[in-house]
Amino acid sequence: MPLKKFASFLLIIIVLIACFLIPAGAVSIPFSNRELRQQLKSETAVLIDGDTGQVLFEKNMNKKMEPASITKIMTGLLALENAELSDTIIMSHDAVFSIGRDTSHIALDVDEIITLEQALYALAIESGNDAANGIAEHVGSSMENFALLMTERSKEAGALNTSFKNAHGLPEPEHYTTAYDMAVITMAALKTPGFTEIFGAEKYEMPPTNKQREARTFWSHNSIIAGWYKYDGVIAGKTGWTPESQHTLVTAARKNGRTLIAVVMKSAAADDKYTDTAALLDYGFESFSDVSFNADELSKDNYIITSEEGVRAEMNLYAEQPFNCLIPKGSTKNDIEISYRTVSYGDEYQPPQVNAVFTLLQPDSLPDYPEHRKLGELDMLVDIINIEDTLSASADNIQSVQDQSKGGISVVFLWIFGFIGALLVILIILRIRNYIIFKKRRRRRNGKYRKYSFLK
């Protein structure tokens, strides 16, 4: 075979191999919202700004789903918030054997003594269900009580459609969450010291214990952290899988000062969760620009609210901090509309609460931008200028009018009776006057007649 033909043949083979072997995360990703939506294979997904919570992309983000082991993000969050890494955990019989040996575990034994730090690394890297149970009993006194704490903490984070029944994520009735809820739970976790170090680790060596003479080495099985789909900038993540939930994945990544959180749930194939996540992160990092409003731009004078109880308050609004958000490239700051929303009217102890609401107007250049164009809200400080009870004032005014009306009726009647009386007096006087005049005239006529008769 001639050298030129052989070189061409070899080049074709290399291209074909590359097409099959290059991970999807490295393939050029379309940054159109519509195309991204069509590309994703996971049943539900969401991408949010990890600093503000702004939703950048969503697909069925509020649909309740089975989370599998991404549940352990909340387990880790609660443990880091309520215990010390140096705390000692003694594994109970229930903690070890209440989960099947065919599920993920690190072969902990009854009465085995480990530290909370070791349990957390086992939880995050090896997805150890036995470690999750040990953490639950240590922090919550019981696995059942810890599950209640998990649900309560979820609501505090803004996850209102979540119900946790265990610390590990194995299927159980009423154990569910949503893609959006897992994103805001992760946003809270990222602010917790130690979380990214543990849930972003590629490897951890657990020393021998009282029940295990050999050290146990944990290697991350999360390919977006350490594997074929490794994504530049990932700081934390957690995978999950059960036959019911299929594949789930939560990933946090940071680039150029921007933190993004991507959640995908119910991916049929293992690779789908990675390719979908890479597409979401690429979209978030490449398709948006940063915009900021300073405090002066957000102040508003003479803002008036009136409560249902009739309390009318006039106030000036001030921003304590700037508002930062992301907008699609092609939009500008002028495309953002700022309105104000009354959250609460306050009372004698609390001032009213008013939020500035930021909404991206639909630019002609971005016809496929997602329907969720709300960029976020900012709590405003209020300086009350004047406050009054308008309903009481109105009632007083009505009563005053009624009183005047009552007094007015009496005056009218008096005026009417007075007018009629005056008319009667005038008529009587006129009648008397006319009668007198008539009499005089009659006398004169009678006198004339007698005179004339006399002359005759």
PDB file of C-alpha atoms in Angstrom, residues 53-336:
ATOM      1  CA  GLY A  53     -29.713  30.233  44.145  1.00  0.00           C
ATOM      2  CA  GLN A  54     -30.758  31.708  40.804  1.00  0.00           C
ATOM      3  CA  VAL A  55     -32.195  29.026  38.506  1.00  0.00           C
ATOM      4  CA  LEU A  56     -30.339  29.036  35.180  1.00  0.00           C
ATOM      5  CA  PHE A  57     -31.934  25.937  33.669  1.00  0.00           C
ATOM      6  CA  GLU A  58     -34.548  23.439  34.733  1.00  0.00           C
ATOM      7  CA  LYS A  59     -36.307  20.354  33.493  1.00  0.00           C
ATOM      8  CA  ASN A  60     -39.144  19.113  35.723  1.00  0.00           C
ATOM      9  CA  MET A  61     -37.151  20.485  38.665  1.00  0.00           C
ATOM     10  CA  ASN A  62     -40.066  20.273  41.145  1.00  0.00           C
ATOM     11  CA  LYS A  63     -41.106  16.709  40.314  1.00  0.00           C
ATOM     12  CA  LYS A  64     -40.811  14.420  43.345  1.00  0.00           C
ATOM     13  CA  MET A  65     -38.244  11.701  42.763  1.00  0.00           C
ATOM     14  CA  GLU A  66     -36.407   8.969  44.659  1.00  0.00           C
ATOM     15  CA  PRO A  67     -32.936  10.344  45.410  1.00  0.00           C
ATOM     16  CA  ALA A  68     -30.905   7.217  46.256  1.00  0.00           C
ATOM     17  CA  SER A  69     -27.481   8.046  47.734  1.00  0.00           C
ATOM     18  CA  ILE A  70     -27.492  11.769  46.973  1.00  0.00           C
ATOM     19  CA  THR A  71     -29.512  11.732  50.212  1.00  0.00           C
ATOM     20  CA  LYS A  72     -26.109  11.505  51.906  1.00  0.00           C
ATOM     21  CA  ILE A  73     -25.432  15.168  51.119  1.00  0.00           C
ATOM     22  CA  MET A  74     -27.979  16.100  53.778  1.00  0.00           C
ATOM     23  CA  THR A  75     -26.537  13.446  56.105  1.00  0.00           C
ATOM     24  CA  GLY A  76     -23.109  15.016  55.760  1.00  0.00           C
ATOM     25  CA  LEU A  77     -24.461  18.548  56.159  1.00  0.00           C
ATOM     26  CA  LEU A  78     -26.234  17.722  59.434  1.00  0.00           C
ATOM     27  CA  ALA A  79     -23.207  15.890  60.807  1.00  0.00           C
ATOM     28  CA  LEU A  80     -20.828  18.761  60.051  1.00  0.00           C
ATOM     29  CA  GLU A  81     -23.217  21.287  61.590  1.00  0.00           C
ATOM     30  CA  ASN A  82     -23.955  19.332  64.776  1.00  0.00           C
ATOM     31  CA  ALA A  83     -20.853  17.334  65.662  1.00  0.00           C
ATOM     32  CA  GLU A  84     -17.056  17.425  65.632  1.00  0.00           C
ATOM     33  CA  LEU A  85     -14.872  15.471  63.220  1.00  0.00           C
ATOM     34  CA  SER A  86     -13.014  14.008  66.173  1.00  0.00           C
ATOM     35  CA  ASP A  87     -16.197  12.587  67.751  1.00  0.00           C
ATOM     36  CA  THR A  88     -16.222   8.842  68.359  1.00  0.00           C
ATOM     37  CA  ILE A  89     -18.914   6.627  66.843  1.00  0.00           C
ATOM     38  CA  ILE A  90     -19.570   3.119  68.207  1.00  0.00           C
ATOM     39  CA  MET A  91     -21.439   1.085  65.620  1.00  0.00           C
ATOM     40  CA  SER A  92     -24.620  -0.565  66.902  1.00  0.00           C
ATOM     41  CA  HIS A  93     -26.167  -3.802  65.671  1.00  0.00           C
ATOM     42  CA  ASP A  94     -29.002  -1.912  63.966  1.00  0.00           C
ATOM     43  CA  ALA A  95     -26.618   0.517  62.300  1.00  0.00           C
ATOM     44  CA  VAL A  96     -24.661  -2.364  60.798  1.00  0.00           C
ATOM     45  CA  PHE A  97     -27.373  -4.876  59.921  1.00  0.00           C
ATOM     46  CA  SER A  98     -30.449  -2.789  59.153  1.00  0.00           C
ATOM     47  CA  ILE A  99     -29.120  -2.395  55.610  1.00  0.00           C
ATOM     48  CA  GLY A 100     -28.582  -5.315  53.269  1.00  0.00           C
ATOM     49  CA  ARG A 101     -25.094  -6.654  52.722  1.00  0.00           C
ATOM     50  CA  ASP A 102     -25.804  -6.365  48.979  1.00  0.00           C
ATOM     51  CA  THR A 103     -25.901  -2.568  49.243  1.00  0.00           C
ATOM     52  CA  SER A 104     -22.899  -0.251  49.390  1.00  0.00           C
ATOM     53  CA  HIS A 105     -20.999  -0.417  52.691  1.00  0.00           C
ATOM     54  CA  ILE A 106     -17.458  -0.471  54.110  1.00  0.00           C
ATOM     55  CA  ALA A 107     -17.886  -3.657  56.164  1.00  0.00           C
ATOM     56  CA  LEU A 108     -18.220  -1.987  59.537  1.00  0.00           C
ATOM     57  CA  ASP A 109     -18.846  -4.380  62.437  1.00  0.00           C
ATOM     58  CA  VAL A 110     -20.909  -4.211  65.623  1.00  0.00           C
ATOM     59  CA  ASP A 111     -19.094  -2.240  68.351  1.00  0.00           C
ATOM     60  CA  GLU A 112     -16.517  -1.023  65.853  1.00  0.00           C
ATOM     61  CA  ILE A 113     -15.167   2.382  66.889  1.00  0.00           C
ATOM     62  CA  ILE A 114     -14.556   5.027  64.213  1.00  0.00           C
ATOM     63  CA  THR A 115     -14.387   8.804  64.181  1.00  0.00           C
ATOM     64  CA  LEU A 116     -16.998  11.032  62.596  1.00  0.00           C
ATOM     65  CA  GLU A 117     -14.394  12.152  60.059  1.00  0.00           C
ATOM     66  CA  GLN A 118     -13.784   8.552  58.972  1.00  0.00           C
ATOM     67  CA  ALA A 119     -17.506   7.902  58.735  1.00  0.00           C
ATOM     68  CA  LEU A 120     -17.999  11.002  56.592  1.00  0.00           C
ATOM     69  CA  TYR A 121     -15.295  10.010  54.116  1.00  0.00           C
ATOM     70  CA  ALA A 122     -16.811   6.523  53.944  1.00  0.00           C
ATOM     71  CA  LEU A 123     -20.190   8.175  53.372  1.00  0.00           C
ATOM     72  CA  ALA A 124     -19.000  10.530  50.635  1.00  0.00           C
ATOM     73  CA  ILE A 125     -16.505   8.388  48.715  1.00  0.00           C
ATOM     74  CA  GLU A 126     -17.660   4.797  49.184  1.00  0.00           C
ATOM     75  CA  SER A 127     -21.324   5.734  49.796  1.00  0.00           C
ATOM     76  CA  GLY A 128     -21.266   3.504  52.879  1.00  0.00           C
ATOM     77  CA  ASN A 129     -24.795   2.897  54.126  1.00  0.00           C
ATOM     78  CA  ASP A 130     -23.473   1.469  57.378  1.00  0.00           C
ATOM     79  CA  ALA A 131     -21.446   4.637  57.934  1.00  0.00           C
ATOM     80  CA  ALA A 132     -24.584   6.711  57.264  1.00  0.00           C
ATOM     81  CA  ASN A 133     -26.454   4.784  59.966  1.00  0.00           C
ATOM     82  CA  GLY A 134     -23.611   5.256  62.429  1.00  0.00           C
ATOM     83  CA  ILE A 135     -23.650   9.019  61.785  1.00  0.00           C
ATOM     84  CA  ALA A 136     -27.429   9.120  62.192  1.00  0.00           C
ATOM     85  CA  GLU A 137     -27.343   7.415  65.589  1.00  0.00           C
ATOM     86  CA  HIS A 138     -24.477   9.570  66.791  1.00  0.00           C
ATOM     87  CA  VAL A 139     -25.971  12.928  65.754  1.00  0.00           C
ATOM     88  CA  GLY A 140     -29.679  12.204  66.119  1.00  0.00           C
ATOM     89  CA  SER A 141     -29.634   9.669  68.985  1.00  0.00           C
ATOM     90  CA  SER A 142     -31.576   7.341  66.704  1.00  0.00           C
ATOM     91  CA  MET A 143     -31.872   6.741  62.985  1.00  0.00           C
ATOM     92  CA  GLU A 144     -35.559   7.686  63.055  1.00  0.00           C
ATOM     93  CA  ASN A 145     -34.964  10.970  64.860  1.00  0.00           C
ATOM     94  CA  PHE A 146     -32.084  11.835  62.539  1.00  0.00           C
ATOM     95  CA  ALA A 147     -34.420  11.432  59.546  1.00  0.00           C
ATOM     96  CA  LEU A 148     -36.790  13.966  61.132  1.00  0.00           C
ATOM     97  CA  LEU A 149     -33.881  16.362  61.575  1.00  0.00           C
ATOM     98  CA  MET A 150     -32.952  15.862  57.920  1.00  0.00           C
ATOM     99  CA  THR A 151     -36.404  16.873  56.713  1.00  0.00           C
ATOM    100  CA  GLU A 152     -36.523  19.832  59.079  1.00  0.00           C
ATOM    101  CA  ARG A 153     -33.103  21.070  57.955  1.00  0.00           C
ATOM    102  CA  SER A 154     -34.144  20.651  54.329  1.00  0.00           C
ATOM    103  CA  LYS A 155     -37.048  23.032  54.808  1.00  0.00           C
ATOM    104  CA  GLU A 156     -34.739  25.549  56.478  1.00  0.00           C
ATOM    105  CA  ALA A 157     -32.574  25.415  53.345  1.00  0.00           C
ATOM    106  CA  GLY A 158     -35.611  26.073  51.135  1.00  0.00           C
ATOM    107  CA  ALA A 159     -36.265  22.469  50.098  1.00  0.00           C
ATOM    108  CA  LEU A 160     -40.029  22.393  50.632  1.00  0.00           C
ATOM    109  CA  ASN A 161     -40.825  19.277  48.581  1.00  0.00           C
ATOM    110  CA  THR A 162     -38.506  16.892  50.399  1.00  0.00           C
ATOM    111  CA  SER A 163     -39.175  14.127  52.910  1.00  0.00           C
ATOM    112  CA  PHE A 164     -36.313  12.000  54.216  1.00  0.00           C
ATOM    113  CA  LYS A 165     -36.927   8.727  56.058  1.00  0.00           C
ATOM    114  CA  ASN A 166     -33.339   7.505  56.394  1.00  0.00           C
ATOM    115  CA  ALA A 167     -29.760   8.737  56.234  1.00  0.00           C
ATOM    116  CA  HIS A 168     -28.531   6.551  53.365  1.00  0.00           C
ATOM    117  CA  GLY A 169     -31.139   6.900  50.610  1.00  0.00           C
ATOM    118  CA  LEU A 170     -32.303   3.325  50.107  1.00  0.00           C
ATOM    119  CA  PRO A 171     -35.942   3.179  48.947  1.00  0.00           C
ATOM    120  CA  GLU A 172     -38.553   3.717  51.631  1.00  0.00           C
ATOM    121  CA  PRO A 173     -42.143   5.015  51.539  1.00  0.00           C
ATOM    122  CA  GLU A 174     -42.284   8.821  51.742  1.00  0.00           C
ATOM    123  CA  HIS A 175     -38.561   9.163  51.080  1.00  0.00           C
ATOM    124  CA  TYR A 176     -38.378  11.627  48.196  1.00  0.00           C
ATOM    125  CA  THR A 177     -36.980  14.938  47.008  1.00  0.00           C
ATOM    126  CA  THR A 178     -36.723  17.040  43.841  1.00  0.00           C
ATOM    127  CA  ALA A 179     -33.876  18.206  41.650  1.00  0.00           C
ATOM    128  CA  TYR A 180     -34.394  21.778  42.838  1.00  0.00           C
ATOM    129  CA  ASP A 181     -34.505  20.780  46.499  1.00  0.00           C
ATOM    130  CA  MET A 182     -31.245  18.844  46.191  1.00  0.00           C
ATOM    131  CA  ALA A 183     -29.655  21.910  44.583  1.00  0.00           C
ATOM    132  CA  VAL A 184     -30.591  24.238  47.464  1.00  0.00           C
ATOM    133  CA  ILE A 185     -29.577  21.594  50.027  1.00  0.00           C
ATOM    134  CA  THR A 186     -26.192  21.398  48.310  1.00  0.00           C
ATOM    135  CA  MET A 187     -25.955  25.195  48.271  1.00  0.00           C
ATOM    136  CA  ALA A 188     -26.336  25.146  52.067  1.00  0.00           C
ATOM    137  CA  ALA A 189     -23.801  22.320  52.348  1.00  0.00           C
ATOM    138  CA  LEU A 190     -21.187  24.239  50.352  1.00  0.00           C
ATOM    139  CA  LYS A 191     -21.247  26.939  53.036  1.00  0.00           C
ATOM    140  CA  THR A 192     -20.452  24.385  55.736  1.00  0.00           C
ATOM    141  CA  PRO A 193     -16.740  24.072  56.658  1.00  0.00           C
ATOM    142  CA  GLY A 194     -15.302  20.712  55.676  1.00  0.00           C
ATOM    143  CA  PHE A 195     -17.987  19.738  53.170  1.00  0.00           C
ATOM    144  CA  THR A 196     -16.073  20.324  49.933  1.00  0.00           C
ATOM    145  CA  GLU A 197     -12.933  18.674  51.334  1.00  0.00           C
ATOM    146  CA  ILE A 198     -14.871  15.503  52.111  1.00  0.00           C
ATOM    147  CA  PHE A 199     -17.369  15.380  49.221  1.00  0.00           C
ATOM    148  CA  GLY A 200     -14.741  16.498  46.717  1.00  0.00           C
ATOM    149  CA  ALA A 201     -12.076  13.981  47.746  1.00  0.00           C
ATOM    150  CA  GLU A 202     -10.719  11.465  45.248  1.00  0.00           C
ATOM    151  CA  LYS A 203      -9.105   9.223  47.855  1.00  0.00           C
ATOM    152  CA  TYR A 204      -9.049   8.607  51.602  1.00  0.00           C
ATOM    153  CA  GLU A 205      -7.223   6.070  53.741  1.00  0.00           C
ATOM    154  CA  MET A 206      -9.044   4.966  56.857  1.00  0.00           C
ATOM    155  CA  PRO A 207      -6.688   3.676  59.559  1.00  0.00           C
ATOM    156  CA  PRO A 208      -7.166   0.338  61.355  1.00  0.00           C
ATOM    157  CA  THR A 209      -9.832   0.144  64.048  1.00  0.00           C
ATOM    158  CA  ASN A 210     -10.562  -2.056  67.039  1.00  0.00           C
ATOM    159  CA  LYS A 211     -12.319  -4.476  64.678  1.00  0.00           C
ATOM    160  CA  GLN A 212     -10.239  -4.110  61.528  1.00  0.00           C
ATOM    161  CA  ARG A 213      -6.476  -4.570  61.573  1.00  0.00           C
ATOM    162  CA  GLU A 214      -5.940  -3.405  58.018  1.00  0.00           C
ATOM    163  CA  ALA A 215      -6.325   0.144  56.755  1.00  0.00           C
ATOM    164  CA  ARG A 216      -9.173   0.695  54.339  1.00  0.00           C
ATOM    165  CA  THR A 217      -8.526   2.833  51.267  1.00  0.00           C
ATOM    166  CA  PHE A 218     -11.461   4.575  49.597  1.00  0.00           C
ATOM    167  CA  TRP A 219     -11.270   5.568  45.925  1.00  0.00           C
ATOM    168  CA  SER A 220     -13.897   7.836  44.395  1.00  0.00           C
ATOM    169  CA  HIS A 221     -16.231   6.087  41.967  1.00  0.00           C
ATOM    170  CA  ASN A 222     -17.644   9.438  40.833  1.00  0.00           C
ATOM    171  CA  SER A 223     -16.238   9.806  37.328  1.00  0.00           C
ATOM    172  CA  ILE A 224     -16.907  13.536  37.180  1.00  0.00           C
ATOM    173  CA  ILE A 225     -14.528  13.973  40.163  1.00  0.00           C
ATOM    174  CA  ALA A 226     -11.943  11.321  39.334  1.00  0.00           C
ATOM    175  CA  GLY A 227     -12.570   9.348  36.186  1.00  0.00           C
ATOM    176  CA  TRP A 228     -13.276   9.322  32.499  1.00  0.00           C
ATOM    177  CA  TYR A 229     -15.710  12.254  32.757  1.00  0.00           C
ATOM    178  CA  LYS A 230     -13.598  14.365  35.113  1.00  0.00           C
ATOM    179  CA  TYR A 231     -14.737  17.971  34.820  1.00  0.00           C
ATOM    180  CA  ASP A 232     -12.416  20.889  35.437  1.00  0.00           C
ATOM    181  CA  GLY A 233     -13.485  22.935  38.451  1.00  0.00           C
ATOM    182  CA  VAL A 234     -15.583  20.337  40.291  1.00  0.00           C
ATOM    183  CA  ILE A 235     -15.378  20.949  44.051  1.00  0.00           C
ATOM    184  CA  ALA A 236     -17.915  18.406  45.360  1.00  0.00           C
ATOM    185  CA  GLY A 237     -20.342  15.771  44.173  1.00  0.00           C
ATOM    186  CA  LYS A 238     -22.336  12.688  45.057  1.00  0.00           C
ATOM    187  CA  THR A 239     -23.689   9.862  42.944  1.00  0.00           C
ATOM    188  CA  GLY A 240     -26.661   7.631  43.651  1.00  0.00           C
ATOM    189  CA  TRP A 241     -28.342   4.547  42.230  1.00  0.00           C
ATOM    190  CA  THR A 242     -31.094   2.109  43.071  1.00  0.00           C
ATOM    191  CA  PRO A 243     -33.268   0.128  40.672  1.00  0.00           C
ATOM    192  CA  GLU A 244     -36.162   2.453  41.549  1.00  0.00           C
ATOM    193  CA  SER A 245     -34.359   5.791  41.337  1.00  0.00           C
ATOM    194  CA  GLN A 246     -31.963   4.798  38.539  1.00  0.00           C
ATOM    195  CA  HIS A 247     -28.895   7.046  38.329  1.00  0.00           C
ATOM    196  CA  THR A 248     -28.760  10.372  40.204  1.00  0.00           C
ATOM    197  CA  LEU A 249     -25.927  12.885  40.484  1.00  0.00           C
ATOM    198  CA  VAL A 250     -25.300  16.185  42.275  1.00  0.00           C
ATOM    199  CA  THR A 251     -22.257  18.222  41.232  1.00  0.00           C
ATOM    200  CA  ALA A 252     -20.828  21.564  42.356  1.00  0.00           C
ATOM    201  CA  ALA A 253     -18.172  23.282  40.265  1.00  0.00           C
ATOM    202  CA  ARG A 254     -16.343  26.610  40.495  1.00  0.00           C
ATOM    203  CA  LYS A 255     -14.647  28.575  37.707  1.00  0.00           C
ATOM    204  CA  ASN A 256     -13.566  32.207  37.456  1.00  0.00           C
ATOM    205  CA  GLY A 257     -15.366  33.134  40.653  1.00  0.00           C
ATOM    206  CA  ARG A 258     -18.644  31.510  39.606  1.00  0.00           C
ATOM    207  CA  THR A 259     -20.088  28.536  41.503  1.00  0.00           C
ATOM    208  CA  LEU A 260     -22.667  26.312  39.817  1.00  0.00           C
ATOM    209  CA  ILE A 261     -24.685  23.375  41.141  1.00  0.00           C
ATOM    210  CA  ALA A 262     -26.078  20.805  38.708  1.00  0.00           C
ATOM    211  CA  VAL A 263     -28.521  18.053  39.665  1.00  0.00           C
ATOM    212  CA  VAL A 264     -29.737  15.266  37.388  1.00  0.00           C
ATOM    213  CA  MET A 265     -32.152  12.532  38.466  1.00  0.00           C
ATOM    214  CA  LYS A 266     -33.379   9.299  36.948  1.00  0.00           C
ATOM    215  CA  SER A 267     -30.787   8.803  34.235  1.00  0.00           C
ATOM    216  CA  ALA A 268     -31.353   5.433  32.614  1.00  0.00           C
ATOM    217  CA  ALA A 269     -27.695   4.805  31.785  1.00  0.00           C
ATOM    218  CA  ALA A 270     -24.721   5.423  34.062  1.00  0.00           C
ATOM    219  CA  ASP A 271     -22.981   7.617  31.476  1.00  0.00           C
ATOM    220  CA  ASP A 272     -26.065   9.780  30.950  1.00  0.00           C
ATOM    221  CA  LYS A 273     -25.758  11.390  34.359  1.00  0.00           C
ATOM    222  CA  TYR A 274     -22.219  12.526  33.532  1.00  0.00           C
ATOM    223  CA  THR A 275     -22.893  13.773  30.005  1.00  0.00           C
ATOM    224  CA  ASP A 276     -26.007  15.637  31.173  1.00  0.00           C
ATOM    225  CA  THR A 277     -24.093  17.213  34.059  1.00  0.00           C
ATOM    226  CA  ALA A 278     -21.216  18.277  31.813  1.00  0.00           C
ATOM    227  CA  ALA A 279     -23.680  19.859  29.379  1.00  0.00           C
ATOM    228  CA  LEU A 280     -25.399  21.759  32.190  1.00  0.00           C
ATOM    229  CA  LEU A 281     -22.124  23.050  33.619  1.00  0.00           C
ATOM    230  CA  ASP A 282     -20.830  24.077  30.185  1.00  0.00           C
ATOM    231  CA  TYR A 283     -24.079  25.934  29.588  1.00  0.00           C
ATOM    232  CA  GLY A 284     -23.794  27.752  32.913  1.00  0.00           C
ATOM    233  CA  PHE A 285     -20.149  28.725  32.558  1.00  0.00           C
ATOM    234  CA  GLU A 286     -20.241  29.726  28.878  1.00  0.00           C
ATOM    235  CA  SER A 287     -23.674  31.210  28.237  1.00  0.00           C
ATOM    236  CA  PHE A 288     -24.120  33.775  31.013  1.00  0.00           C
ATOM    237  CA  SER A 289     -22.717  37.150  32.009  1.00  0.00           C
ATOM    238  CA  ASP A 290     -22.455  38.676  35.480  1.00  0.00           C
ATOM    239  CA  VAL A 291     -24.569  41.724  36.325  1.00  0.00           C
ATOM    240  CA  SER A 292     -24.595  43.745  39.543  1.00  0.00           C
ATOM    241  CA  PHE A 293     -26.824  46.498  40.961  1.00  0.00           C
ATOM    242  CA  ASN A 294     -25.334  48.703  43.673  1.00  0.00           C
ATOM    243  CA  ALA A 295     -27.265  50.011  46.662  1.00  0.00           C
ATOM    244  CA  ASP A 296     -27.899  53.426  45.117  1.00  0.00           C
ATOM    245  CA  GLU A 297     -29.548  51.859  42.077  1.00  0.00           C
ATOM    246  CA  LEU A 298     -31.993  49.946  44.275  1.00  0.00           C
ATOM    247  CA  SER A 299     -33.178  52.694  46.657  1.00  0.00           C
ATOM    248  CA  LYS A 300     -36.762  53.902  46.253  1.00  0.00           C
ATOM    249  CA  ASP A 301     -38.466  56.873  47.908  1.00  0.00           C
ATOM    250  CA  ASN A 302     -42.098  57.241  48.935  1.00  0.00           C
ATOM    251  CA  TYR A 303     -43.066  53.599  48.620  1.00  0.00           C
ATOM    252  CA  ILE A 304     -46.616  53.142  49.957  1.00  0.00           C
ATOM    253  CA  ILE A 305     -48.286  49.982  51.227  1.00  0.00           C
ATOM    254  CA  THR A 306     -51.748  49.461  52.729  1.00  0.00           C
ATOM    255  CA  SER A 307     -52.524  46.325  54.715  1.00  0.00           C
ATOM    256  CA  GLU A 308     -55.844  44.503  54.804  1.00  0.00           C
ATOM    257  CA  GLU A 309     -56.373  46.003  58.259  1.00  0.00           C
ATOM    258  CA  GLY A 310     -56.196  49.436  56.695  1.00  0.00           C
ATOM    259  CA  VAL A 311     -52.773  50.459  57.965  1.00  0.00           C
ATOM    260  CA  ARG A 312     -51.189  52.721  55.358  1.00  0.00           C
ATOM    261  CA  ALA A 313     -47.429  53.166  55.535  1.00  0.00           C
ATOM    262  CA  GLU A 314     -45.250  55.466  53.480  1.00  0.00           C
ATOM    263  CA  MET A 315     -41.552  54.631  53.504  1.00  0.00           C
ATOM    264  CA  ASN A 316     -38.211  54.936  51.788  1.00  0.00           C
ATOM    265  CA  LEU A 317     -36.484  51.716  50.700  1.00  0.00           C
ATOM    266  CA  TYR A 318     -32.756  51.076  50.929  1.00  0.00           C
ATOM    267  CA  ALA A 319     -30.504  48.161  49.922  1.00  0.00           C
ATOM    268  CA  GLU A 320     -28.004  46.938  52.473  1.00  0.00           C
ATOM    269  CA  GLN A 321     -25.969  45.112  49.851  1.00  0.00           C
ATOM    270  CA  PRO A 322     -25.661  44.935  46.060  1.00  0.00           C
ATOM    271  CA  PHE A 323     -27.666  42.464  43.994  1.00  0.00           C
ATOM    272  CA  ASN A 324     -25.721  40.110  41.751  1.00  0.00           C
ATOM    273  CA  CYS A 325     -27.203  37.849  39.095  1.00  0.00           C
ATOM    274  CA  LEU A 326     -26.459  36.076  35.835  1.00  0.00           C
ATOM    275  CA  ILE A 327     -28.112  36.903  32.520  1.00  0.00           C
ATOM    276  CA  PRO A 328     -27.783  35.157  29.161  1.00  0.00           C
ATOM    277  CA  LYS A 329     -25.162  36.562  26.840  1.00  0.00           C
ATOM    278  CA  GLY A 330     -27.015  38.787  24.415  1.00  0.00           C
ATOM    279  CA  SER A 331     -28.972  40.479  27.186  1.00  0.00           C
ATOM    280  CA  THR A 332     -27.922  43.650  28.968  1.00  0.00           C
ATOM    281  CA  LYS A 333     -28.531  45.242  32.329  1.00  0.00           C
ATOM    282  CA  ASN A 334     -31.207  47.396  30.705  1.00  0.00           C
ATOM    283  CA  ASP A 335     -33.249  44.251  30.045  1.00  0.00           C
ATOM    284  CA  ILE A 336     -33.792  43.763  33.780  1.00  0.00           C
TER     285      ILE A 336
END
